XYZ file of C-alpha atoms in Angstrom:
77
model
C -0.642 4.336 -17.409
C 2.171 2.094 -16.658
C 4.186 4.833 -14.614
C 0.550 5.039 -11.844
C 0.626 1.058 -12.055
C 4.207 1.147 -10.919
C 4.426 3.681 -8.043
C 1.417 2.658 -6.724
C 2.555 -0.943 -6.661
C 5.850 0.479 -4.617
C 4.308 3.376 -2.742
C 1.850 0.233 -1.390
C 5.237 -2.264 -0.555
C 6.743 1.376 1.051
C 3.749 0.946 3.769
C 4.165 -2.411 5.127
C 7.145 -1.873 7.344
C 5.259 1.045 9.013
C 2.013 -1.209 9.195
C 4.597 -4.020 11.147
C 6.278 -1.517 13.087
C 2.739 0.216 14.033
C 1.270 -3.786 15.092
C 3.059 -4.436 18.396
C 2.238 -3.267 21.299
C 5.959 -2.993 22.951
C 7.808 -0.934 20.560
C 10.110 1.645 21.351
C 7.837 4.347 19.166
C 5.450 4.236 21.791
C 7.660 4.990 24.266
C 9.674 7.739 22.486
C 6.302 9.829 21.862
C 4.625 8.621 24.692
C 1.255 7.862 22.537
C -1.030 5.213 24.158
C -0.928 2.110 22.236
C -4.634 2.853 21.291
C -3.317 6.045 19.019
C -0.332 3.201 17.481
C -3.530 0.896 16.548
C -5.284 3.469 14.998
C -2.084 4.451 12.517
C -1.729 0.691 12.210
C -4.923 0.001 10.633
C -5.316 3.510 8.597
C -1.700 2.536 7.043
C -2.782 -0.845 6.536
C -5.670 0.240 4.716
C -3.911 2.728 2.587
C -1.744 0.126 1.703
C -4.457 -2.336 0.610
C -6.040 0.526 -1.384
C -2.907 1.076 -2.994
C -2.254 -2.539 -4.075
C -6.092 -2.886 -5.034
C -5.256 0.128 -7.352
C -1.554 -1.175 -8.847
C -3.490 -4.128 -10.250
C -6.694 -2.756 -11.571
C -4.221 -0.647 -13.677
C -2.085 -3.445 -14.273
C -5.256 -5.152 -15.611
C -6.244 -2.757 -17.716
C -3.296 -2.672 -19.146
C -2.825 -5.792 -19.724
C -6.443 -6.023 -21.573
C -5.514 -2.978 -23.419
C -2.447 -4.787 -24.727
C -4.455 -8.324 -25.315
C -7.098 -6.025 -27.645
C -4.092 -4.589 -29.696
C -2.467 -7.833 -29.875
C -5.904 -9.234 -31.664
C -6.987 -6.174 -33.940
C -2.915 -6.750 -35.907
C -2.317 -10.202 -37.023
């Protein structure tokens, strides 16, 4: 479970540069691909949702780990 918590945190953090790169109206990727700003804005929003979901999953898994460790610590004197 610790591995899943760490991995979701790393993936969420790794998506942040993509969110930042796709946020600009005048960026080099629009010129290089020929896509519209609307397409890049759609990618920006989807990547932001994915990063948010991963950050929430990271938090929830760590909360479960902390809760389990507190339960384990309270059962053994």
